[in-house]
Coordinates of C-alpha atoms and ligand atoms in Angstrom, one line a residue:
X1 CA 85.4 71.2 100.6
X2 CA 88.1 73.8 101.4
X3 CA 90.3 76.3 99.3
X4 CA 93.8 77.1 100.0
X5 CA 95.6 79.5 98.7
X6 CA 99.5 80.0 99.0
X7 CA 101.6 82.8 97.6
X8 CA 105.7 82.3 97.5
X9 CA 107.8 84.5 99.6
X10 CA 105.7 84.6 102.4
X11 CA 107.5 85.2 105.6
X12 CA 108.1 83.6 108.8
X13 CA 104.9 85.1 110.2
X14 CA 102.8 83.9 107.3
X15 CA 102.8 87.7 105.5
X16 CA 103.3 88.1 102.1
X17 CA 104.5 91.7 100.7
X18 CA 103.9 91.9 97.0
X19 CA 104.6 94.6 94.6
X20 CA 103.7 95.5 90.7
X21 CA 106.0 92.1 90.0
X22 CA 104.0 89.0 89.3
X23 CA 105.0 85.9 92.1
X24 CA 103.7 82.4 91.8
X25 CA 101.1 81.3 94.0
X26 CA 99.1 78.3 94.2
X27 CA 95.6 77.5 94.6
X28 CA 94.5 74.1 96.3
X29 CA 91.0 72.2 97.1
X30 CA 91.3 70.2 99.7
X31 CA 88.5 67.4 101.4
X32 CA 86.6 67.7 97.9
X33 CA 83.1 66.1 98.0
X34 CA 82.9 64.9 94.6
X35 CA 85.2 63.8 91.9
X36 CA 84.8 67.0 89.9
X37 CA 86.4 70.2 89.4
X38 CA 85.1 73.3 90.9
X39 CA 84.9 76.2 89.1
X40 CA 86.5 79.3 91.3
X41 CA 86.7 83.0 90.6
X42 CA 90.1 84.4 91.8
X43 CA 89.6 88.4 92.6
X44 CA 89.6 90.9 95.4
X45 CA 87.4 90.8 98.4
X46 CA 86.8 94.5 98.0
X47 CA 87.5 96.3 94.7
X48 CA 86.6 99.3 96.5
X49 CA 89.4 100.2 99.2
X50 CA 93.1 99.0 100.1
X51 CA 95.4 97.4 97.8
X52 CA 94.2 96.3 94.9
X53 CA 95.9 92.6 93.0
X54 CA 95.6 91.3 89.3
X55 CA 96.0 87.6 88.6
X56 CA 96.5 85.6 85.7
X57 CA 97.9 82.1 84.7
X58 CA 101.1 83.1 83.0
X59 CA 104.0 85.3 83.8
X60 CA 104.5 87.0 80.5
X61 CA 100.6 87.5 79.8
X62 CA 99.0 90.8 81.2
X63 CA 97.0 90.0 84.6
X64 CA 93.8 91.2 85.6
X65 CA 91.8 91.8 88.5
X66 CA 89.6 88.6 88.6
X67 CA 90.6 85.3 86.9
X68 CA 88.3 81.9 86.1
X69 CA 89.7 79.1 86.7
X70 CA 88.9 75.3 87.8
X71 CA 90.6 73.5 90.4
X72 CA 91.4 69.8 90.1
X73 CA 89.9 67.7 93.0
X74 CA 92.9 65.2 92.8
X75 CA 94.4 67.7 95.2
X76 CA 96.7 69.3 93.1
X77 CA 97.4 73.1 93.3
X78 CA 96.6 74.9 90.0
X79 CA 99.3 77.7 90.0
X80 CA 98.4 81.0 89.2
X81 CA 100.6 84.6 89.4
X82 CA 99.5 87.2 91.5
X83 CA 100.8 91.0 91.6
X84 CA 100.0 94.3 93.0
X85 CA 97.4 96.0 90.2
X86 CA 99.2 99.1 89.3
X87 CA 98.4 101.7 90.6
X88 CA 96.6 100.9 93.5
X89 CA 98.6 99.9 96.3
X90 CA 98.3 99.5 100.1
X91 CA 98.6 102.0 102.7
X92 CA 98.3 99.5 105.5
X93 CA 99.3 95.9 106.1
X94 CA 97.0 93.5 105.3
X95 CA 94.8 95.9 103.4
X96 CA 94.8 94.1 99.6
X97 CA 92.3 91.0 100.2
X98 CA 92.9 88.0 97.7
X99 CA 89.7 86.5 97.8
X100 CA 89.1 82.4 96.0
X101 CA 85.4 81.8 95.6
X102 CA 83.4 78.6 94.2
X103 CA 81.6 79.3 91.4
X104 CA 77.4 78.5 92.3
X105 CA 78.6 76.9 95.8
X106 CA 77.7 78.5 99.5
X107 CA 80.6 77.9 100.9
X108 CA 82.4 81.3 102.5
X109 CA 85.2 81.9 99.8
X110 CA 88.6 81.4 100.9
X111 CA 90.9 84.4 101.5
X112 CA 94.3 85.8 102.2
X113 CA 95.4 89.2 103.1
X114 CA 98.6 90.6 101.8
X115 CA 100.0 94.5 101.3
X116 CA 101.0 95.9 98.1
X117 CA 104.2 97.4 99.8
X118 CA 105.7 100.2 97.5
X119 CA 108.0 103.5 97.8
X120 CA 105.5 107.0 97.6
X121 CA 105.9 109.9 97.2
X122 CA 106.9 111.2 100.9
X123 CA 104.5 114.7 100.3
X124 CA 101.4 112.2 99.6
X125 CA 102.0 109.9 102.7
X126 CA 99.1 109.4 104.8
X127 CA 99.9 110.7 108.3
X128 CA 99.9 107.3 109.3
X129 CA 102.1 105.9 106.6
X130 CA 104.4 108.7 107.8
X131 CA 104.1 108.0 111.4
X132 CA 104.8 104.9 110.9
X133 CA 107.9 105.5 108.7
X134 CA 109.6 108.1 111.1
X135 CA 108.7 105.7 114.2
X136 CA 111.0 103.2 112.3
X137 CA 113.5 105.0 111.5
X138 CA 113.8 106.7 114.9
X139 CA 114.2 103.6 116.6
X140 CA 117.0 102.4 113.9
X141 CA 118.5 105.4 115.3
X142 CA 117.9 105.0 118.8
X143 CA 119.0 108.2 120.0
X144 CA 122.5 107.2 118.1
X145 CA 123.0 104.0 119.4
X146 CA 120.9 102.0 116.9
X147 CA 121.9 100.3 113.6
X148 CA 121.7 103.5 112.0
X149 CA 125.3 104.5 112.8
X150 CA 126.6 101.7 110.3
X151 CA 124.8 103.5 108.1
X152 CA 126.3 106.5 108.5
X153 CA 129.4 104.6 108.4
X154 CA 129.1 103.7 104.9
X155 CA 129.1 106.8 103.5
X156 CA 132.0 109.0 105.3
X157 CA 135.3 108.1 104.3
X158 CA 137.1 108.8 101.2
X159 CA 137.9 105.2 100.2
X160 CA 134.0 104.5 101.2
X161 CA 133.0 107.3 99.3
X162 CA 134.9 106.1 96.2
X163 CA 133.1 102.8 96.2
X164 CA 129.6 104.3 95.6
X165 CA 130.5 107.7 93.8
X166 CA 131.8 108.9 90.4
X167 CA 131.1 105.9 88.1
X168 CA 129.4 103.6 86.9
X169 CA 128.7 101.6 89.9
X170 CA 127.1 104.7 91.6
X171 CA 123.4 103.7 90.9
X172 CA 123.5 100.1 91.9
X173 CA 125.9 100.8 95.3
X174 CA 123.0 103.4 96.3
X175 CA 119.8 101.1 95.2
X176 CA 121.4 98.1 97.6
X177 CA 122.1 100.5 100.6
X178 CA 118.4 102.3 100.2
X179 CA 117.6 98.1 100.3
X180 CA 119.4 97.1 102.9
X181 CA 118.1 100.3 105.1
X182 CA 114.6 99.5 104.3
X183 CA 114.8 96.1 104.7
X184 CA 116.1 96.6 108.6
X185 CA 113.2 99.8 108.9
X186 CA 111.1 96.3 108.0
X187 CA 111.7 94.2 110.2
X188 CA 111.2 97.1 112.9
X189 CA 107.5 97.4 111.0
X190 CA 106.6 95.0 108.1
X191 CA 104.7 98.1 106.7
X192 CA 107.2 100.4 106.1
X193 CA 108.7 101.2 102.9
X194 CA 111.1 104.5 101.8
X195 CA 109.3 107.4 101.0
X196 CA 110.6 109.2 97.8
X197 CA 111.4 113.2 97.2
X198 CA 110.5 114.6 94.3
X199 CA 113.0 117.0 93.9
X200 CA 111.6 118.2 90.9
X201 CA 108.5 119.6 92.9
X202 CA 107.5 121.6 95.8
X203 CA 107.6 119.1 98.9
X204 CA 106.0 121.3 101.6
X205 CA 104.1 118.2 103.6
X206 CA 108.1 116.6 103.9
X207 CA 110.0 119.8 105.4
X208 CA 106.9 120.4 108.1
X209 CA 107.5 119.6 112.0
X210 CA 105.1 117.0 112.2
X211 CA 107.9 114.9 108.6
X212 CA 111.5 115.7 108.1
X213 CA 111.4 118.6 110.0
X214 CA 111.5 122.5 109.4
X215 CA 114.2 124.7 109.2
X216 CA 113.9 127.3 111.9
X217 CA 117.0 129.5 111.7
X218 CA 119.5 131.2 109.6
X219 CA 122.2 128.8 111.2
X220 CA 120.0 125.4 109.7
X221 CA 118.6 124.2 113.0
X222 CA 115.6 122.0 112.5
X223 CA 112.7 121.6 114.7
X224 CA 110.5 119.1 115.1
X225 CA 106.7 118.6 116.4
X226 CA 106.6 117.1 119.6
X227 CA 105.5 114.3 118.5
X228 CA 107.9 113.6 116.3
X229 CA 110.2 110.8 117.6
X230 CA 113.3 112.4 114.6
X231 CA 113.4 115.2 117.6
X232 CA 115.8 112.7 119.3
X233 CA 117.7 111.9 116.3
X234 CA 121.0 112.0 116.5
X235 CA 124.3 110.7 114.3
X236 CA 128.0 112.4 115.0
X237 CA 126.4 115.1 117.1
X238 CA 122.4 115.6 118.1
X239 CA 119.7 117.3 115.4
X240 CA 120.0 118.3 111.9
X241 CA 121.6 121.2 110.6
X242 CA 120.0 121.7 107.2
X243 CA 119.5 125.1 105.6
X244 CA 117.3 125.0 101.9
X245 CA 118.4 127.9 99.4
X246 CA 114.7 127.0 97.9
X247 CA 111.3 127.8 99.6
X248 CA 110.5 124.1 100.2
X249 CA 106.8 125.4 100.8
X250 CA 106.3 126.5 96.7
X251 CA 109.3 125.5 94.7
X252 CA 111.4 122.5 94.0
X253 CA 115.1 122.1 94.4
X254 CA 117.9 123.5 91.7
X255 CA 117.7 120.7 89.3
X256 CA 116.8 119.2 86.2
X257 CA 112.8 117.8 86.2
X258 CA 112.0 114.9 86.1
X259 CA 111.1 114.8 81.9
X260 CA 114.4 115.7 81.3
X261 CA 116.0 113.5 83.1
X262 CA 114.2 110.7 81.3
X263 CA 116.0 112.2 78.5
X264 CA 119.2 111.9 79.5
X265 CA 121.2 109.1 77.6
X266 CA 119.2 109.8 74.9
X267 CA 116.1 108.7 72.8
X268 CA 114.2 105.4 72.4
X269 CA 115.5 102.6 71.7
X270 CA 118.8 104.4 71.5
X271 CA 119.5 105.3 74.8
X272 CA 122.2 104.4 76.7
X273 CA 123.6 104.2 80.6
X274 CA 127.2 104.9 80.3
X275 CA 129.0 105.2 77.5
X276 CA 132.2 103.8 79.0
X277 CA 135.7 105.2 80.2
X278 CA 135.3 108.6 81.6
X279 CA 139.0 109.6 80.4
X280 CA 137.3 111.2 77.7
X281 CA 134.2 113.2 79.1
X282 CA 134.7 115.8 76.0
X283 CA 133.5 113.8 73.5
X284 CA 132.0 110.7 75.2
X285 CA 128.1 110.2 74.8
X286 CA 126.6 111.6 77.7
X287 CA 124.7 107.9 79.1
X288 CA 122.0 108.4 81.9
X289 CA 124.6 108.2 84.4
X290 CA 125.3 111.5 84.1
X291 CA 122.4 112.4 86.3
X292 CA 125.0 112.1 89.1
X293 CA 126.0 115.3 88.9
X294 CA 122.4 117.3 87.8
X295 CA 119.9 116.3 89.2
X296 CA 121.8 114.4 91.8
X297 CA 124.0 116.7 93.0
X298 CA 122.3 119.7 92.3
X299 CA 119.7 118.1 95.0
X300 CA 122.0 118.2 97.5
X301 CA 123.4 121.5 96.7
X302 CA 120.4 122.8 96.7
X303 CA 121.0 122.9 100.3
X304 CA 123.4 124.2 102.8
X305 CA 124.5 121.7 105.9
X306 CA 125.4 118.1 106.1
X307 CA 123.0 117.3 103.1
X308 CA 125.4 119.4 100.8
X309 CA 128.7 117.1 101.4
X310 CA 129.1 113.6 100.5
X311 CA 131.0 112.8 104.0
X312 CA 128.0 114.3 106.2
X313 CA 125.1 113.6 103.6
X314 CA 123.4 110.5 105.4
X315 CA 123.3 112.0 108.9
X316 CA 120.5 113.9 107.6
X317 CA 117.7 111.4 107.1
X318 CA 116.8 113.6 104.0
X319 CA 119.4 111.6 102.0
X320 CA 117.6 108.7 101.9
X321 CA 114.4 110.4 100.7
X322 CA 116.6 112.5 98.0
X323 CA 118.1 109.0 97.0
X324 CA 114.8 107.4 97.1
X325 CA 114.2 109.9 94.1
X326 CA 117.3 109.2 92.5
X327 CA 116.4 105.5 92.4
X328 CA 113.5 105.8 90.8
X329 CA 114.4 108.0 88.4
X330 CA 116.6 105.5 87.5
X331 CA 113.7 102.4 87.9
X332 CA 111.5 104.9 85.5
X333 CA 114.4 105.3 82.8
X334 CA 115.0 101.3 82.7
X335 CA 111.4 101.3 82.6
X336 CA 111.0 103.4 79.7
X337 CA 113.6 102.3 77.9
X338 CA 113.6 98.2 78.7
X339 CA 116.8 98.2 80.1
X340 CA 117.3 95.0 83.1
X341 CA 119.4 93.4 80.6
X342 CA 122.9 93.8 82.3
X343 CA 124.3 91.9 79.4
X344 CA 123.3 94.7 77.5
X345 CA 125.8 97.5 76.6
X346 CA 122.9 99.4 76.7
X347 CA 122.1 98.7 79.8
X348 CA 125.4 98.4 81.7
X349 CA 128.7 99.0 80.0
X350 CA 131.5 97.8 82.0
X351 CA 130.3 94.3 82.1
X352 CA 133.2 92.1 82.9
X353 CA 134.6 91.9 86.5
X354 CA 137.8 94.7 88.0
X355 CA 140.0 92.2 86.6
X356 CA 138.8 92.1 83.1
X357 CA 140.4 93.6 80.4
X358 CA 139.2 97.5 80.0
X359 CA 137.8 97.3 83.8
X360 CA 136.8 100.3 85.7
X361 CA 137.3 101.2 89.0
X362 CA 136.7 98.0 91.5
X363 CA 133.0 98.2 92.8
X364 CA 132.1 100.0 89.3
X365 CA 132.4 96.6 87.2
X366 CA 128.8 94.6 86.2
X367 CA 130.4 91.5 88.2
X368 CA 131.7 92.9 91.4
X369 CA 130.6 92.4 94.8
X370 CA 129.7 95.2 96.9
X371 CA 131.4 96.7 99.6
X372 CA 130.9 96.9 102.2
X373 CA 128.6 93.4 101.9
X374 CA 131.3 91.5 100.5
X375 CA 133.3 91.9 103.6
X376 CA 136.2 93.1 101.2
X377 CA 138.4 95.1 103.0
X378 CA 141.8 96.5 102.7
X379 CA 142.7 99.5 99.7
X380 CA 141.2 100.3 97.5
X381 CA 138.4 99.0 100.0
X382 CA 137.7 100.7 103.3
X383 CA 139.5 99.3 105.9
X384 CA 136.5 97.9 107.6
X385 CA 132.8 96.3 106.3
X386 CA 130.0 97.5 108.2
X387 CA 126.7 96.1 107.5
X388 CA 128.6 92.5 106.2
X389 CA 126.8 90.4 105.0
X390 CA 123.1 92.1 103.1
X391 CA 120.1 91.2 104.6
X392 CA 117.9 88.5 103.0
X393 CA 114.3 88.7 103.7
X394 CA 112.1 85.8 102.7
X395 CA 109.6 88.2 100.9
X396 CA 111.7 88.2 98.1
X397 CA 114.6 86.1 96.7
X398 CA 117.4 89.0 95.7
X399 CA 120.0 89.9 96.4
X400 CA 122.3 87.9 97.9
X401 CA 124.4 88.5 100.9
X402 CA 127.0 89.6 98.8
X403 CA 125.3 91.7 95.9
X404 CA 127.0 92.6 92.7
X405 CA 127.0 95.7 90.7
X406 CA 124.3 93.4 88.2
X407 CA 122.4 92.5 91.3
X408 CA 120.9 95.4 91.1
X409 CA 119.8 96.1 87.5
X410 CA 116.8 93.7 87.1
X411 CA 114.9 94.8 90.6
X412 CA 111.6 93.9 89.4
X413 CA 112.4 90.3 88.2
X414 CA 111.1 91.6 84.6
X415 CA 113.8 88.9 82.6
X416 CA 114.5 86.3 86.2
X417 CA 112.0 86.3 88.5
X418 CA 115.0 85.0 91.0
X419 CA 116.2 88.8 90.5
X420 CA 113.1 90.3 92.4
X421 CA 114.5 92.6 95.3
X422 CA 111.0 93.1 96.7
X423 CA 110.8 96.7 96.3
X424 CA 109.3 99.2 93.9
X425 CA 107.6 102.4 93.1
X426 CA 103.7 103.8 93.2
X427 CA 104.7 105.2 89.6
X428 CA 106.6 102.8 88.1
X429 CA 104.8 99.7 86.4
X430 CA 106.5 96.7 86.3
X431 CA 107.8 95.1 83.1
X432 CA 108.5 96.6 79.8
X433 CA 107.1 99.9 78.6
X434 CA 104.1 99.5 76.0
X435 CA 106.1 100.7 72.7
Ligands
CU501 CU1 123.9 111.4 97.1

């Protein structure tokens, strides 16, 4: 008798990368010696360290750490759902064992190792978590010549700039380019995932020598430990000039908290992402879009250097940690308030397409492609399409190589599990908040 166990989206290398989103797997018993079902428990090898998983037999039902079940000895797999068990993820590969054991049988019970990858806070990180985030990124870089200059690319002109910023498409654009960035810092190491900065609190661990790097002079030169591979970092010019206005050692960054932000667009079940055309910003409902500007902006303003400007922001890694944030805050709000439902006014209110009657801005609109992934070019698109097509990974089935706007809305696969992007946050649960 043997047990098999399979989970979807595993990759080429046989790894599977879950998050707090349930995925199908199956559970098979092969070479059977009798003609009746065995009776398995379904759990983790070791409840006590690394990532922890829940199970269950349904999508919609709540999972839990161990599961009975009986598997048919016809051969045929009995299909179960398996998820990260919130909050408990990994901090290494391979460190959250599913275990499949035969109920009142000797046999060694049959296991699989996966990682419960999510974003964390980047002050938490483990030094090696960190390590091996900065390693990742550094060689993306490589010394300027690496990937990481499309990157850059992205986010420097004007017509670039319009694509991403000031409306209502600013929230999805920066989800897929935080995706596609950590998806190629993944296939450098599996592991990885973006770190997040809270903004909204002191972050002293992130601007040290040994992380993002510490600001040594009145000019915003950073230095780095000599150990830290960012010391060779380098975009339009070599280092980082980045000078805080905030001691990043005891306070946070000039901007709105984090509970406040949660409040913007208003109260349950009322509250809203955009409220529409921004002709008429006077009398308009302010929707949680608005968080563009505060605390958004006022993140990078909080700072003087390239973090400050929109055209200089990303050669400071910072900005992907500071979007990280901004990401999430948005994951929490749909979170809170149930809102992956991009048919939803609610949710998303310039549903149709650019050409539809009352469009916004092209890029902006629930049904357009992305630049620069959709290889659009020509005004009002940049004249060129870095990055073209997005990068599909087979540890999760979203997004497309050329994501929409409403790609982006229903990361977690909460209403279409073919919507799962593969990515998610250490405290943000998946699924619909309890009411
Ligand atoms: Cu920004």
């Amino acid at each position: 008798m043997r047990i098999e166990i399979d989970i979807d989206n595993e990759d080429v290398a046989g790894r599977n990368y879950l998050t707090w989103a349930p995925v199908r797997a199956r559970i098979t018993l092969l070479e059977p010696d009798s003609a009746d079902p065995v009776d398995i428990v379904v759990g983790n090898e070791d409840a006590s360290r690394g990532g922890q998983l829940e199970f269950g037999t349904s999508r919609d039902a709540p999972l839990k750490p161990t599961l009975n079940a009986s598997l048919p000895a016809t051969g045929d797999p009995l299909e179960i759902f398996v998820a990260g068990d919130f909050p408990k993820a990994s901090s290494s590969d391979g460190d959250a064992v599913m275990q499949v054991a035969a109920s009142g049988r000797p046999d060694p019970p049959a296991t699989k190792a996966v990682m419960v990858r999510v974003r964390k806070n980047a002050d938490d990180l483990a030094p090696a978590e960190r390590d091996r985030f900065i390693t990742a990124l550094a060689k993306l870089n490589d010394h300027g010549s690496g990937l990481f200059k499309d990157f850059r690319a992205m986010h420097r002109e004007q017509l670039a700039l319009d694509q991403a910023h000031q409306g209502a498409g600013f929230l999805s654009w920066h989800r897929a380019y935080l995706l596609d960035l950590e998806r190629e810092l993944q296939k450098i190491d599996a592991s990885v995932s973006l770190p997040y900065w809270r903004f909204d609190e002191p972050a002293p661990n992130l601007f040290a020598e040994d992380f993002l790097g510490r600001t040594r002079s009145a000019a915003g030169n950073i230095v780095f430990s000599s150990t830290n591979l960012l010391r060779f970092w380098q975009t339009d010019g070599a280092g980082i000039t980045r000078l805080p206005g905030f001691d990043v050692r005891t306070d946070p960054a000039f901007v709105s908290d984090q509970a406040t932000t949660l409040l913007m667009g208003g109260a349950k079940p009322d509250a809203i992402f955009d409220s529409g055309p921004r002709a008429d910003p006077v009398t308009r409902t302010r929707g949680f879009e608005t968080m563009e500007g505060d605390p958004h902006g006022r993140a990078h303003t909080s700072f003087q250097g390239w973090i400050q400007d929109p055209g200089t922001a990303p050669r400071d890694p910072l900005f992907f940690l500071l979007h990280c944030n901004v990401d999430r805050l948005w994951g929490m709000w749909q979170w809170f308030n149930d809102r992956f439902d991009g048919t939803q006014p609610k949710t998303f209110f310039f549903r149709g397409t650019q050409t539809s009657a009352g469009a916004t801005r092209p890029g902006h609109n629930l049904g357009d492609t992305m630049w620069p992934w959709n290889n659009v070019t020509g005004p009002p698109r940049p004249s060129s399409a870095p990055r073209t097509p997005f990068p599909v990974t087979a540890s999760a089935p979203a997004p497309g190589p050329a994501p929409k706007v409403g790609d982006m809305i229903d990361y977690h696969g909460v209403l279409d599990e073919g919507a799962l992007a593969g990515f998610c946050y250490d405290d943000v649960p998946y699924g619909v908040a309890p009411p």
